[in-house]
């Protein structure tokens, strides 16, 4: 077994005086990182925490989280990342996945709190157990996946060596906690002696992030394609950034048009497309996208060392090259499986594939990804879509059944159908509800308290009764079409309103509230009636951590002002943003927000922010 903390400790000793992590408020050398992590490990061991125990790390991206992760591993325990912006219900669900023996609060000086553990820890008594990561679950609860030290170590070493990452590099740290992709975002640079550069805010608008990349001389980073689209759409034209040499995309299909536009902004950048589910330990495929990419979705290329992929038909027989089937990945060191009710459950299946000598066959253990793909003539792998109800938004794996379960649990809902539709920059979720339309506000609040914001429906369509097939089952085709039409009609209305507003004389003289409402309904995607409540939160009417970046760009363009993106999180409700915009544009009759309003805005921000960015992926 190769423990990840061994790699990190080795790097801390080799690059002891170099800067490991830097942010606008702090800088930490590799030797300081090791010393602080050692203190966390000592504190945990002194409280009886060690092998077989799970430690929840509460906080947000940054140096304290890295220190805590290394410290937990040095104590012999298992890491569980818990983003402090997740809804309370989801955080509680994660921490109840046992046995969580203790938590480390990164926002409070690495304060350690012990937790009562009901289940025996023997189920996790394996020194190769490194972390527990969560994905969306079809049963309505997130799945807890136990990751491997050996598998994670091999990936980190592969990525570092394959792309020549070293002390000359400065990587932007953009991924929030709670997903396994945090590990490659934070740890690949650190095992390589590079510097991890942390932005001063959890979310950066397009112009600010580009300024951050320039000012910090960033050479590489990870992100999801939808975030790249938002950056390109929201940034003002500027000089190309020649210092960036590596962009790792993952989590969503990567389009050739995005790559072409990306390379104009980053002319010396190698774009890399990564692919692989959490169950197989981070990515298991990579593709170096050429300077002139082919049109359409880019392939994911070839396997990493120590893994193989097979395209199988419905009978789990090998498909000929060029024929579509389900992708099965056989990795030498995948995850250990799902932790369910105190026991390990394997997600892997035995399949028979070619090999085992000339013309022979062999049986391998592989993970059925649920992704449809085909083998290209050059041997690479192309992704064609999903074979089930699982989707990805902003790199986050989402089981639509989990969203449906959360909505269905509300007493006003008799039945609900949930699907994903393409919107401006990414997929969005649409809920078609058989229930009381007057309870929409209450329903939105209920669901927002139970799901990550990336999982919240962008729009609700209420019908008196959901269409059914003759056998009594939901008519999924008719429901998906109703959702598509609903989204298209809303987009047409928004476009018409934008065009009319642009033509209208004296637009700048119109009240702030009127102009703000038009932009909210366009960007957030909420139903028009949702803004009858002017205290509605942007995220409650369909906004996401991606679309708030779009909102920021639209507001700056509409009102001719400049302000940091964080102001929209501090003033998250419609009325709070109206007052804020009135203050910065000096509109008569409106007053600047009070100190109490600002405090309330910060509290709201803490409630609504969520881990949906990826790089997440």
Coordinates of C-alpha atoms in Angstrom, one line a residue, residues 106-495:
X106 CA -11.2 24.3 9.9
X107 CA -12.9 27.7 10.6
X108 CA -12.2 27.4 14.3
X109 CA -8.6 26.7 14.6
X110 CA -8.9 23.0 13.9
X111 CA -11.2 22.5 16.9
X112 CA -11.8 18.8 17.4
X113 CA -15.2 17.5 18.6
X114 CA -15.7 13.8 19.4
X115 CA -19.0 12.2 18.3
X116 CA -20.8 9.2 19.7
X117 CA -20.4 6.1 17.4
X118 CA -23.0 3.4 17.5
X119 CA -21.6 1.0 14.9
X120 CA -18.4 -1.0 15.4
X121 CA -15.5 0.5 13.5
X122 CA -14.1 -2.9 12.4
X123 CA -15.9 -2.5 9.0
X124 CA -13.3 0.2 8.2
X125 CA -10.3 -1.4 9.8
X126 CA -8.2 -1.5 6.6
X127 CA -5.1 0.7 6.3
X128 CA -5.9 1.3 2.6
X129 CA -9.1 3.1 3.4
X130 CA -8.3 6.8 2.7
X131 CA -11.5 8.8 2.4
X132 CA -15.3 8.7 2.2
X133 CA -16.7 10.6 -0.8
X134 CA -20.4 11.1 -1.6
X135 CA -22.3 11.1 -4.8
X136 CA -26.0 11.4 -5.4
X137 CA -28.1 8.3 -4.6
X138 CA -31.0 6.7 -6.4
X139 CA -32.6 5.8 -3.1
X140 CA -32.9 9.5 -2.1
X141 CA -29.7 9.5 0.1
X142 CA -26.2 10.3 -1.0
X143 CA -24.0 7.3 -1.6
X144 CA -20.9 6.9 0.6
X145 CA -17.9 5.6 -1.4
X146 CA -14.8 4.5 0.5
X147 CA -11.7 5.5 -1.5
X148 CA -8.3 3.9 -1.6
X149 CA -4.9 5.2 -0.5
X150 CA -3.2 3.2 -3.2
X151 CA -5.5 4.2 -6.0
X152 CA -5.4 7.9 -5.0
X153 CA -1.6 7.9 -4.6
X154 CA -1.2 6.2 -8.0
X155 CA -3.4 8.8 -9.7
X156 CA -1.6 11.8 -8.1
X157 CA 1.8 10.4 -9.1
X158 CA 0.6 9.7 -12.6
X159 CA -0.8 13.2 -13.1
X160 CA 2.2 14.9 -11.7
X161 CA 4.6 12.8 -13.8
X162 CA 2.6 12.7 -17.0
X163 CA 2.3 16.5 -17.2
X164 CA 5.6 17.5 -15.7
X165 CA 4.1 19.3 -12.7
X166 CA 6.8 20.6 -10.3
X167 CA 8.2 23.4 -8.2
X168 CA 8.0 25.8 -11.2
X169 CA 4.2 25.5 -11.2
X170 CA 1.5 27.6 -9.5
X171 CA -1.9 25.9 -9.4
X172 CA -5.2 27.7 -8.7
X173 CA -7.2 26.0 -6.0
X174 CA -10.8 26.4 -7.1
X175 CA -12.6 23.3 -6.0
X176 CA -14.8 23.3 -2.9
X177 CA -15.0 20.4 -0.4
X178 CA -17.3 17.4 -0.3
X179 CA -16.3 15.7 -3.6
X180 CA -13.4 13.5 -4.4
X181 CA -12.1 15.8 -7.2
X182 CA -10.9 18.1 -4.4
X183 CA -8.1 15.6 -3.8
X184 CA -6.6 16.0 -7.3
X185 CA -7.2 19.7 -7.3
X186 CA -5.3 20.3 -4.0
X187 CA -2.9 17.4 -3.7
X188 CA -1.4 16.8 -7.2
X189 CA 0.4 20.2 -7.0
X190 CA 1.4 19.6 -3.4
X191 CA 3.0 16.2 -3.9
X192 CA 4.9 17.9 -6.8
X193 CA 6.5 20.8 -4.9
X194 CA 4.2 23.3 -6.7
X195 CA 2.4 26.2 -5.0
X196 CA -1.3 26.0 -4.4
X197 CA -2.9 29.5 -4.8
X198 CA -6.2 30.1 -3.1
X199 CA -8.5 32.9 -4.2
X200 CA -9.8 35.3 -1.6
X201 CA -13.5 34.4 -2.2
X202 CA -15.3 31.1 -2.6
X203 CA -16.7 32.2 -5.9
X204 CA -15.0 34.5 -8.5
X205 CA -16.7 36.2 -11.4
X206 CA -15.2 35.9 -14.8
X207 CA -13.1 39.1 -14.8
X208 CA -11.9 38.6 -11.3
X209 CA -10.8 35.0 -11.9
X210 CA -8.8 36.0 -15.0
X211 CA -7.2 38.8 -13.0
X212 CA -6.4 36.3 -10.3
X213 CA -4.8 34.0 -12.8
X214 CA -2.6 36.8 -14.2
X215 CA -1.6 38.4 -10.9
X216 CA -0.7 35.0 -9.3
X217 CA 1.1 33.8 -12.5
X218 CA -1.0 30.6 -12.4
X219 CA 0.3 27.8 -14.7
X220 CA -2.5 25.2 -14.2
X221 CA -5.9 24.4 -12.7
X222 CA -8.9 22.0 -12.8
X223 CA -12.5 23.0 -13.8
X224 CA -15.7 21.8 -15.4
X225 CA -16.6 22.8 -18.9
X226 CA -19.8 24.7 -17.8
X227 CA -17.6 26.9 -15.6
X228 CA -15.3 27.6 -18.5
X229 CA -18.3 28.7 -20.6
X230 CA -19.3 31.1 -17.9
X231 CA -15.8 32.6 -17.7
X232 CA -15.6 33.1 -21.4
X233 CA -19.1 34.6 -21.7
X234 CA -18.8 36.9 -18.7
X235 CA -15.2 38.3 -19.2
X236 CA -14.4 41.5 -21.0
X237 CA -12.0 41.1 -24.0
X238 CA -8.5 41.3 -22.8
X239 CA -4.9 40.3 -23.5
X240 CA -4.4 36.5 -23.8
X241 CA -2.9 34.8 -20.7
X242 CA 0.2 33.1 -21.8
X243 CA 1.4 31.8 -18.4
X244 CA -1.3 29.1 -18.1
X245 CA 0.1 25.8 -19.5
X246 CA -2.4 23.2 -18.2
X247 CA -6.2 23.1 -18.0
X248 CA -7.7 19.9 -16.8
X249 CA -11.4 19.6 -17.8
X250 CA -13.6 16.9 -16.3
X251 CA -17.1 16.1 -15.1
X252 CA -19.1 17.1 -18.2
X253 CA -18.8 16.7 -22.0
X254 CA -16.1 18.9 -23.4
X255 CA -17.1 20.7 -26.7
X256 CA -14.6 21.5 -29.4
X257 CA -16.0 25.1 -29.7
X258 CA -15.2 25.7 -26.1
X259 CA -11.7 24.4 -26.5
X260 CA -11.1 26.7 -29.5
X261 CA -12.3 29.8 -27.6
X262 CA -10.3 28.6 -24.6
X263 CA -7.1 28.4 -26.6
X264 CA -7.5 32.0 -27.8
X265 CA -7.6 33.2 -24.2
X266 CA -4.8 30.8 -23.1
X267 CA -2.6 30.4 -26.2
X268 CA 0.1 28.2 -24.6
X269 CA -2.3 26.0 -22.7
X270 CA -2.6 22.2 -23.1
X271 CA -6.2 21.3 -22.6
X272 CA -6.7 17.8 -21.1
X273 CA -10.0 16.0 -20.9
X274 CA -10.3 13.6 -17.9
X275 CA -12.9 11.0 -17.4
X276 CA -13.7 8.5 -14.7
X277 CA -16.3 8.0 -11.9
X278 CA -15.6 8.2 -8.1
X279 CA -16.0 4.4 -7.8
X280 CA -12.8 3.8 -9.9
X281 CA -10.8 6.5 -8.0
X282 CA -10.8 9.8 -9.8
X283 CA -10.1 9.8 -13.6
X284 CA -9.2 6.6 -15.5
X285 CA -9.0 8.2 -19.0
X286 CA -7.3 11.2 -20.4
X287 CA -7.1 12.9 -23.7
X288 CA -4.7 15.7 -24.8
X289 CA -7.0 17.9 -26.9
X290 CA -5.1 19.0 -30.1
X291 CA -4.5 22.6 -30.9
X292 CA -7.2 22.4 -33.6
X293 CA -9.9 20.2 -32.0
X294 CA -12.5 18.3 -33.9
X295 CA -16.0 19.7 -33.9
X296 CA -18.4 18.4 -31.3
X297 CA -17.8 16.5 -28.0
X298 CA -14.2 15.6 -27.5
X299 CA -13.2 12.0 -26.8
X300 CA -11.8 10.9 -23.4
X301 CA -8.9 9.1 -25.0
X302 CA -7.0 6.2 -23.5
X303 CA -6.8 4.6 -20.1
X304 CA -4.4 5.5 -17.4
X305 CA -1.8 2.9 -16.5
X306 CA -3.2 0.1 -14.4
X307 CA -6.8 0.4 -15.8
X308 CA -8.7 -0.9 -18.8
X309 CA -12.1 0.0 -20.2
X310 CA -14.5 -2.3 -22.0
X311 CA -17.6 -1.3 -24.0
X312 CA -20.2 -4.0 -23.4
X313 CA -23.7 -4.7 -24.8
X314 CA -26.8 -5.5 -22.7
X315 CA -25.6 -9.1 -22.3
X316 CA -22.2 -7.8 -21.0
X317 CA -20.5 -9.0 -24.2
X318 CA -17.8 -7.0 -25.9
X319 CA -19.1 -4.6 -28.6
X320 CA -17.1 -4.3 -31.8
X321 CA -15.2 -1.1 -32.3
X322 CA -17.5 1.8 -33.3
X323 CA -20.6 0.1 -31.7
X324 CA -22.2 1.8 -28.8
X325 CA -22.5 0.0 -25.4
X326 CA -22.1 0.6 -21.7
X327 CA -18.6 1.5 -20.5
X328 CA -17.2 -0.8 -17.8
X329 CA -13.9 0.3 -16.2
X330 CA -11.5 -2.3 -14.6
X331 CA -9.0 -0.5 -12.4
X332 CA -6.3 -2.2 -10.4
X333 CA -7.0 0.0 -7.4
X334 CA -10.6 1.3 -7.5
X335 CA -12.6 2.3 -4.5
X336 CA -13.5 -0.3 -1.9
X337 CA -17.2 0.1 -2.4
X338 CA -20.2 1.7 -0.8
X339 CA -20.6 2.0 3.0
X340 CA -24.2 1.0 3.7
X341 CA -25.6 0.5 7.2
X342 CA -22.2 -0.3 8.6
X343 CA -21.2 -2.8 5.9
X344 CA -19.3 -2.6 2.6
X345 CA -21.3 -3.2 -0.6
X346 CA -19.5 -3.8 -3.8
X347 CA -20.6 -1.9 -7.0
X348 CA -18.4 -4.0 -9.2
X349 CA -19.4 -6.9 -11.5
X350 CA -17.6 -9.8 -13.1
X351 CA -17.4 -9.6 -16.9
X352 CA -15.7 -11.7 -19.6
X353 CA -13.5 -9.8 -22.0
X354 CA -10.9 -10.6 -24.6
X355 CA -7.4 -11.4 -23.4
X356 CA -5.7 -14.2 -21.5
X357 CA -3.6 -15.2 -24.5
X358 CA -4.1 -15.2 -28.2
X359 CA -7.8 -15.4 -29.0
X360 CA -8.5 -16.2 -25.3
X361 CA -10.9 -14.8 -22.8
X362 CA -10.5 -13.7 -19.3
X363 CA -12.8 -12.6 -16.5
X364 CA -12.2 -9.2 -14.8
X365 CA -13.9 -7.2 -12.1
X366 CA -15.2 -3.9 -13.5
X367 CA -17.4 -1.0 -12.6
X368 CA -20.5 -0.5 -14.8
X369 CA -20.4 3.3 -15.3
X370 CA -23.9 3.8 -16.8
X371 CA -22.2 5.8 -19.5
X372 CA -22.8 4.9 -23.1
X373 CA -19.7 4.9 -25.3
X374 CA -17.8 3.4 -28.2
X375 CA -14.3 2.6 -29.2
X376 CA -12.9 4.9 -31.8
X377 CA -10.7 3.6 -34.7
X378 CA -7.6 5.0 -32.9
X379 CA -8.4 2.9 -29.8
X380 CA -9.6 5.9 -27.8
X381 CA -12.9 6.1 -26.1
X382 CA -15.9 8.3 -27.0
X383 CA -18.7 9.1 -24.6
X384 CA -22.2 9.2 -26.1
X385 CA -24.4 9.9 -23.0
X386 CA -26.1 8.1 -20.1
X387 CA -28.1 4.9 -20.0
X388 CA -30.1 5.9 -16.9
X389 CA -31.5 8.8 -14.9
X390 CA -28.1 10.0 -13.7
X391 CA -26.9 13.4 -14.9
X392 CA -24.0 15.7 -14.3
X393 CA -24.3 19.4 -13.7
X394 CA -21.2 21.5 -13.1
X395 CA -19.3 18.2 -12.7
X396 CA -21.6 17.0 -9.9
X397 CA -23.1 13.5 -10.3
X398 CA -26.8 13.7 -9.6
X399 CA -29.4 10.9 -9.4
X400 CA -32.7 12.4 -10.5
X401 CA -34.4 10.0 -8.2
X402 CA -32.8 11.7 -5.2
X403 CA -34.3 15.1 -6.4
X404 CA -37.6 13.4 -7.0
X405 CA -37.6 11.9 -3.5
X406 CA -37.0 15.2 -1.9
X407 CA -39.8 16.9 -3.8
X408 CA -42.2 13.9 -3.3
X409 CA -41.7 14.1 0.4
X410 CA -43.5 17.5 0.6
X411 CA -47.2 17.1 1.7
X412 CA -48.5 19.3 -1.2
X413 CA -47.1 17.0 -3.9
X414 CA -49.1 14.1 -5.1
X415 CA -46.7 13.0 -7.8
X416 CA -43.7 14.5 -9.6
X417 CA -41.5 13.8 -12.7
X418 CA -38.0 15.2 -12.8
X419 CA -35.8 15.5 -15.9
X420 CA -32.8 17.5 -17.1
X421 CA -32.9 20.0 -20.0
X422 CA -30.1 22.0 -21.7
X423 CA -30.1 25.7 -20.8
X424 CA -27.8 28.6 -21.6
X425 CA -24.5 27.2 -20.1
X426 CA -25.3 23.9 -18.6
X427 CA -28.1 21.4 -17.9
X428 CA -30.9 22.4 -15.6
X429 CA -33.4 20.3 -13.7
X430 CA -37.1 20.7 -14.4
X431 CA -39.8 19.4 -12.0
X432 CA -43.2 18.6 -13.4
X433 CA -45.5 18.5 -10.3
X434 CA -48.9 17.1 -9.7
X435 CA -49.9 19.1 -6.7
X436 CA -50.9 22.5 -5.3
X437 CA -49.3 25.3 -7.3
X438 CA -50.0 27.8 -4.6
X439 CA -47.5 25.9 -2.4
X440 CA -44.6 26.5 -4.7
X441 CA -42.8 29.0 -2.4
X442 CA -43.1 26.5 0.5
X443 CA -42.0 23.6 -1.7
X444 CA -39.0 25.5 -2.9
X445 CA -37.9 26.3 0.6
X446 CA -38.5 22.7 1.7
X447 CA -36.4 21.3 -1.1
X448 CA -33.6 23.9 -0.7
X449 CA -33.1 22.8 2.9
X450 CA -32.5 19.2 1.8
X451 CA -30.5 19.3 -1.4
X452 CA -27.3 21.0 -2.7
X453 CA -28.1 24.0 -4.8
X454 CA -26.8 22.3 -7.9
X455 CA -29.6 19.7 -7.4
X456 CA -32.4 22.2 -7.1
X457 CA -34.9 22.5 -10.0
X458 CA -34.5 25.6 -12.1
X459 CA -38.3 25.6 -12.8
X460 CA -41.4 23.9 -11.6
X461 CA -44.3 23.1 -14.0
X462 CA -47.6 22.4 -12.2
X463 CA -50.1 20.2 -13.9
X464 CA -53.5 19.0 -12.6
X465 CA -52.5 15.5 -13.3
X466 CA -49.4 13.9 -14.7
X467 CA -50.0 12.1 -18.0
X468 CA -50.0 8.3 -17.7
X469 CA -49.5 5.4 -20.1
X470 CA -52.2 2.7 -20.5
X471 CA -50.4 0.6 -17.9
X472 CA -50.7 3.4 -15.3
X473 CA -47.0 4.3 -15.4
X474 CA -45.9 7.9 -16.0
X475 CA -45.7 8.9 -19.7
X476 CA -42.0 10.0 -19.5
X477 CA -41.8 11.0 -23.1
X478 CA -44.8 13.3 -22.8
X479 CA -43.6 14.7 -19.5
X480 CA -40.1 15.4 -20.9
X481 CA -41.6 17.2 -23.8
X482 CA -43.8 19.3 -21.5
X483 CA -40.7 20.2 -19.6
X484 CA -38.8 21.1 -22.8
X485 CA -41.6 23.3 -24.1
X486 CA -41.9 25.0 -20.7
X487 CA -38.2 25.8 -20.7
X488 CA -38.2 26.9 -24.3
X489 CA -41.2 29.2 -23.8
X490 CA -39.6 30.8 -20.8
X491 CA -36.4 31.4 -22.8
X492 CA -38.4 33.0 -25.6
X493 CA -40.2 35.3 -23.2
X494 CA -36.9 36.3 -21.6
X495 CA -35.3 37.0 -25.0

